[in-house]
Amino acid sequence: MVAAIFFHTACDSRKIKRELNEIKVSTATTTPYSDKMTGETEGDKVMMPPPHIYVERTLAIIKPDALQKAEEIEDIILRSGFAILQKRRVHLTPEQASDFYAEHYGKLFFPSLVAYMSHGPIIALVISRDNAISYWKELIGPNNTLKARQTHPDCLRSIYGTDDQRNALHGSESFTSSERETRFFFPDSIVEPVPIGQAAKDYLAKSVNPTLLKGLTELCKQKPIDPVIWLADWLLENNPNKPCVNQPLVQVA
């Protein structure tokens, strides 16, 4: 009886040792979490690549016909996962409205569009979230409010718009238009993604160096007491990214 117990115990011990050896071999030839993680290994640590974080921005405009509902609309924007990065209440002149909608110049609705956008104050917003451009376009719905009420009854233009032109809200159509429109209302805004490497060098050579060279040349001529402040003021005054309009945007209190 004792011999039988000893025999079974010895067999169990050999089985346990064999299983432990198999575990050691398998862990030595595999990387922890290899089915879920990718990255370089350093000793027993898995070195993950740095995260690529990019939050898209777009321009939103609350138009004159929806201005009374601005607070309500901004609340919907925030509850939809957006962050409001910048906000500006302005009253466009007809010339400024024409410049903003220059892509529509020559179309039949252009004069009435300019009159509509310049007849009262508007609120320009820079909003951000993942896929901000497409999500904001989806949230506001089709351009024509009357059609939106039939096809997208829950969209913002359906709720706050009036007709095919007075549609309450504006949204940029693409990243390119978003970049241009954001700089129109917020000329000092940095539009992501910030260029790096060769793209940054090309940007500096094209957009920064010419203006900076002019400023430094003028600085040498003027020889101001405080050259840093003088150059800063000069660059602000001669910023090439400011809207190309004859009059400044009229700020509404």
Short mmCIF file of C-alpha atoms in Angstrom, two decimals:
data_model
loop_
_atom_site.label_atom_id
_atom_site.label_comp_id
_atom_site.label_asym_id
_atom_site.label_seq_id
_atom_site.Cartn_x
_atom_site.Cartn_y
_atom_site.Cartn_z
CA MET A 1 0.00 0.00 0.00
CA VAL A 2 2.78 2.38 0.97
CA ALA A 3 4.68 1.43 -2.18
CA ALA A 4 1.63 2.22 -4.34
CA ILE A 5 1.23 5.64 -2.75
CA PHE A 6 4.93 6.37 -3.26
CA PHE A 7 4.69 5.28 -6.92
CA HIS A 8 1.75 7.60 -7.66
CA THR A 9 3.41 10.49 -5.84
CA ALA A 10 6.59 10.05 -7.85
CA CYS A 11 4.60 9.96 -11.11
CA ASP A 12 2.76 13.15 -10.14
CA SER A 13 6.05 14.86 -9.31
CA ARG A 14 7.56 13.92 -12.68
CA LYS A 15 4.39 15.17 -14.43
CA ILE A 16 4.53 18.50 -12.61
CA LYS A 17 8.23 18.96 -13.44
CA ARG A 18 7.56 18.16 -17.11
CA GLU A 19 4.73 20.72 -17.27
CA LEU A 20 6.89 23.37 -15.59
CA ASN A 21 9.67 22.76 -18.13
CA GLU A 22 7.19 23.13 -20.98
CA ILE A 23 5.98 26.44 -19.54
CA LYS A 24 9.57 27.72 -19.26
CA VAL A 25 10.31 26.79 -22.87
CA SER A 26 7.14 28.44 -24.17
CA THR A 27 7.73 31.68 -22.24
CA ALA A 28 11.33 31.81 -23.40
CA THR A 29 10.34 31.72 -27.07
CA THR A 30 7.37 34.11 -26.99
CA THR A 31 6.88 37.77 -26.18
CA PRO A 32 4.36 38.63 -23.47
CA TYR A 33 1.09 39.88 -24.95
CA SER A 34 2.48 39.28 -28.43
CA ASP A 35 -1.02 38.73 -29.77
CA LYS A 36 -2.15 42.14 -28.53
CA MET A 37 0.88 44.38 -28.52
CA THR A 38 3.49 45.32 -31.07
CA GLY A 39 6.76 47.01 -30.32
CA GLU A 40 10.41 46.50 -29.58
CA THR A 41 11.58 44.51 -26.58
CA GLU A 42 14.24 45.57 -24.13
CA GLY A 43 15.02 42.80 -21.66
CA ASP A 44 11.76 41.71 -20.10
CA LYS A 45 9.98 44.97 -21.04
CA VAL A 46 7.92 45.62 -24.13
CA MET A 47 8.82 49.04 -25.54
CA MET A 48 5.71 50.45 -27.18
CA PRO A 49 5.94 53.07 -29.93
CA PRO A 50 4.84 56.57 -28.91
CA PRO A 51 1.11 57.19 -29.40
CA HIS A 52 0.00 59.20 -32.41
CA ILE A 53 -2.59 61.62 -31.09
CA TYR A 54 -4.35 63.89 -33.55
CA VAL A 55 -7.57 65.73 -32.80
CA GLU A 56 -9.10 67.35 -35.86
CA ARG A 57 -10.40 70.91 -35.89
CA THR A 58 -13.02 72.60 -38.00
CA LEU A 59 -14.83 75.92 -38.24
CA ALA A 60 -18.46 76.24 -37.22
CA ILE A 61 -20.56 79.36 -37.70
CA ILE A 62 -23.83 80.18 -36.02
CA LYS A 63 -25.50 82.38 -38.62
CA PRO A 64 -27.65 85.49 -38.00
CA ASP A 65 -30.99 83.67 -38.10
CA ALA A 66 -29.92 81.27 -35.32
CA LEU A 67 -28.06 83.71 -33.11
CA GLN A 68 -30.82 83.78 -30.51
CA LYS A 69 -30.33 80.03 -30.06
CA ALA A 70 -26.53 80.28 -29.85
CA GLU A 71 -26.28 79.15 -26.23
CA GLU A 72 -28.50 76.16 -26.91
CA ILE A 73 -26.51 75.21 -30.02
CA GLU A 74 -23.19 75.52 -28.19
CA ASP A 75 -24.51 73.20 -25.51
CA ILE A 76 -25.38 70.63 -28.18
CA ILE A 77 -21.89 71.01 -29.64
CA LEU A 78 -20.31 70.24 -26.27
CA ARG A 79 -22.65 67.33 -25.56
CA SER A 80 -21.76 65.88 -28.97
CA GLY A 81 -18.16 65.40 -27.89
CA PHE A 82 -16.66 68.59 -29.30
CA ALA A 83 -14.42 71.03 -27.48
CA ILE A 84 -14.81 74.73 -28.28
CA LEU A 85 -11.26 76.00 -28.72
CA GLN A 86 -11.96 79.54 -29.91
CA LYS A 87 -15.04 81.72 -30.16
CA ARG A 88 -15.67 85.08 -31.75
CA ARG A 89 -18.82 87.13 -32.25
CA VAL A 90 -18.52 89.44 -35.26
CA HIS A 91 -20.59 91.39 -37.75
CA LEU A 92 -19.29 90.91 -41.29
CA THR A 93 -19.42 93.69 -43.83
CA PRO A 94 -20.69 92.75 -47.32
CA GLU A 95 -17.09 92.87 -48.57
CA GLN A 96 -15.92 90.48 -45.87
CA ALA A 97 -18.81 88.11 -46.50
CA SER A 98 -17.96 88.18 -50.21
CA ASP A 99 -14.36 87.34 -49.44
CA PHE A 100 -15.32 84.48 -47.14
CA TYR A 101 -17.65 82.93 -49.74
CA ALA A 102 -15.40 83.75 -52.71
CA GLU A 103 -15.68 80.17 -54.01
CA HIS A 104 -19.36 80.82 -54.77
CA TYR A 105 -18.71 84.05 -56.68
CA GLY A 106 -20.70 84.16 -59.92
CA LYS A 107 -23.44 81.79 -58.77
CA LEU A 108 -27.04 82.96 -58.79
CA PHE A 109 -27.42 82.77 -55.02
CA PHE A 110 -24.18 84.64 -54.27
CA PRO A 111 -25.67 88.17 -53.80
CA SER A 112 -28.42 86.95 -51.49
CA LEU A 113 -25.92 84.82 -49.55
CA VAL A 114 -23.68 87.85 -48.97
CA ALA A 115 -26.67 89.96 -47.89
CA TYR A 116 -27.82 87.22 -45.52
CA MET A 117 -24.42 86.72 -43.88
CA SER A 118 -23.81 90.45 -43.44
CA HIS A 119 -27.21 91.59 -42.19
CA GLY A 120 -26.52 90.66 -38.56
CA PRO A 121 -23.91 89.31 -36.13
CA ILE A 122 -22.60 85.76 -36.33
CA ILE A 123 -20.60 83.55 -33.98
CA ALA A 124 -17.51 81.81 -35.36
CA LEU A 125 -16.25 78.78 -33.44
CA VAL A 126 -13.21 76.56 -33.75
CA ILE A 127 -14.35 73.14 -32.54
CA SER A 128 -12.41 69.91 -32.22
CA ARG A 129 -12.84 66.17 -31.75
CA ASP A 130 -11.97 63.00 -33.66
CA ASN A 131 -13.07 63.37 -37.30
CA ALA A 132 -14.42 66.82 -36.46
CA ILE A 133 -15.06 67.90 -40.06
CA SER A 134 -17.17 64.93 -41.10
CA TYR A 135 -18.92 64.63 -37.73
CA TRP A 136 -19.91 68.31 -37.67
CA LYS A 137 -21.23 68.07 -41.24
CA GLU A 138 -23.27 65.06 -40.21
CA LEU A 139 -24.57 66.85 -37.12
CA ILE A 140 -25.75 69.95 -38.99
CA GLY A 141 -27.18 68.02 -41.96
CA PRO A 142 -27.92 69.02 -45.58
CA ASN A 143 -27.58 72.63 -46.75
CA ASN A 144 -31.24 72.99 -47.66
CA THR A 145 -33.28 73.21 -44.46
CA LEU A 146 -36.51 72.23 -46.19
CA LYS A 147 -34.99 69.04 -47.59
CA ALA A 148 -33.21 68.37 -44.30
CA ARG A 149 -36.55 68.27 -42.49
CA GLN A 150 -37.62 65.45 -44.78
CA THR A 151 -34.42 63.41 -44.90
CA HIS A 152 -32.64 64.33 -41.63
CA PRO A 153 -35.31 65.59 -39.22
CA ASP A 154 -32.99 65.43 -36.21
CA CYS A 155 -30.11 67.45 -37.69
CA LEU A 156 -29.40 70.98 -36.46
CA ARG A 157 -30.29 72.70 -39.71
CA SER A 158 -33.65 70.97 -39.67
CA ILE A 159 -34.27 72.23 -36.14
CA TYR A 160 -32.85 75.76 -36.33
CA GLY A 161 -32.87 76.61 -40.05
CA THR A 162 -35.53 78.57 -41.93
CA ASP A 163 -35.31 77.77 -45.65
CA ASP A 164 -32.96 76.68 -48.42
CA GLN A 165 -30.53 79.56 -47.74
CA ARG A 166 -31.11 80.62 -44.15
CA ASN A 167 -29.92 77.31 -42.78
CA ALA A 168 -28.66 78.51 -39.37
CA LEU A 169 -25.19 76.92 -39.40
CA HIS A 170 -22.03 76.65 -41.44
CA GLY A 171 -19.54 73.80 -41.56
CA SER A 172 -16.30 73.48 -43.51
CA GLU A 173 -16.45 71.02 -46.40
CA SER A 174 -12.88 69.71 -46.19
CA PHE A 175 -9.61 70.09 -44.32
CA THR A 176 -8.40 72.62 -46.88
CA SER A 177 -11.49 74.80 -46.55
CA SER A 178 -11.44 74.37 -42.77
CA GLU A 179 -7.87 75.65 -42.67
CA ARG A 180 -8.66 78.67 -44.85
CA GLU A 181 -11.89 79.54 -43.05
CA THR A 182 -10.34 79.18 -39.60
CA ARG A 183 -7.56 81.57 -40.53
CA PHE A 184 -10.11 84.03 -41.91
CA PHE A 185 -11.69 84.51 -38.49
CA PHE A 186 -8.71 83.52 -36.34
CA PRO A 187 -5.59 84.59 -38.26
CA ASP A 188 -3.27 83.79 -35.36
CA SER A 189 -4.61 80.28 -34.93
CA ILE A 190 -2.31 77.31 -35.54
CA VAL A 191 -4.12 74.77 -37.69
CA GLU A 192 -3.07 71.17 -37.08
CA PRO A 193 -1.26 69.08 -38.04
CA VAL A 194 1.90 71.07 -37.30
CA PRO A 195 4.44 70.23 -40.03
CA ILE A 196 7.67 68.47 -39.08
CA GLY A 197 10.87 67.49 -40.87
CA GLN A 198 11.12 68.52 -44.51
CA ALA A 199 7.54 69.76 -44.49
CA ALA A 200 8.44 72.17 -41.70
CA LYS A 201 11.50 73.40 -43.61
CA ASP A 202 9.40 73.96 -46.72
CA TYR A 203 6.77 75.82 -44.70
CA LEU A 204 9.38 78.05 -43.06
CA ALA A 205 11.08 78.79 -46.38
CA LYS A 206 7.79 79.68 -48.05
CA SER A 207 5.70 81.30 -45.33
CA VAL A 208 7.99 82.50 -42.54
CA ASN A 209 11.46 83.36 -43.80
CA PRO A 210 10.42 86.02 -46.38
CA THR A 211 8.39 87.99 -43.83
CA LEU A 212 10.99 87.52 -41.10
CA LEU A 213 13.78 88.70 -43.42
CA LYS A 214 11.83 91.86 -44.23
CA GLY A 215 11.25 92.47 -40.54
CA LEU A 216 14.91 92.00 -39.63
CA THR A 217 15.98 94.28 -42.47
CA GLU A 218 13.59 96.98 -41.27
CA LEU A 219 14.81 96.42 -37.72
CA CYS A 220 18.39 97.18 -38.77
CA LYS A 221 17.24 100.38 -40.43
CA GLN A 222 15.14 101.61 -37.50
CA LYS A 223 17.51 100.58 -34.68
CA PRO A 224 14.81 100.75 -31.96
CA ILE A 225 15.63 100.87 -28.25
CA ASP A 226 13.89 97.53 -27.62
CA PRO A 227 14.46 95.46 -30.79
CA VAL A 228 12.57 92.40 -29.53
CA ILE A 229 9.34 94.28 -28.82
CA TRP A 230 9.69 96.28 -32.02
CA LEU A 231 10.12 93.13 -34.13
CA ALA A 232 7.19 91.42 -32.40
CA ASP A 233 4.92 94.39 -33.13
CA TRP A 234 6.16 94.57 -36.72
CA LEU A 235 5.44 90.87 -37.32
CA LEU A 236 1.94 91.20 -35.89
CA GLU A 237 1.27 94.20 -38.10
CA ASN A 238 2.65 92.48 -41.22
CA ASN A 239 1.27 88.99 -40.62
CA PRO A 240 0.62 87.58 -44.13
CA ASN A 241 -2.05 85.20 -42.79
CA LYS A 242 -4.44 87.97 -41.84
CA PRO A 243 -7.69 88.10 -43.86
CA CYS A 244 -7.22 90.02 -47.09
CA VAL A 245 -10.09 92.47 -46.61
CA ASN A 246 -10.12 96.24 -46.67
CA GLN A 247 -11.75 96.62 -43.28
CA PRO A 248 -11.18 94.72 -40.05
CA LEU A 249 -13.87 92.38 -38.77
CA VAL A 250 -16.29 94.35 -36.65
CA GLN A 251 -16.20 92.92 -33.15
CA VAL A 252 -19.61 92.85 -31.50
CA ALA A 253 -19.72 93.14 -27.73
#
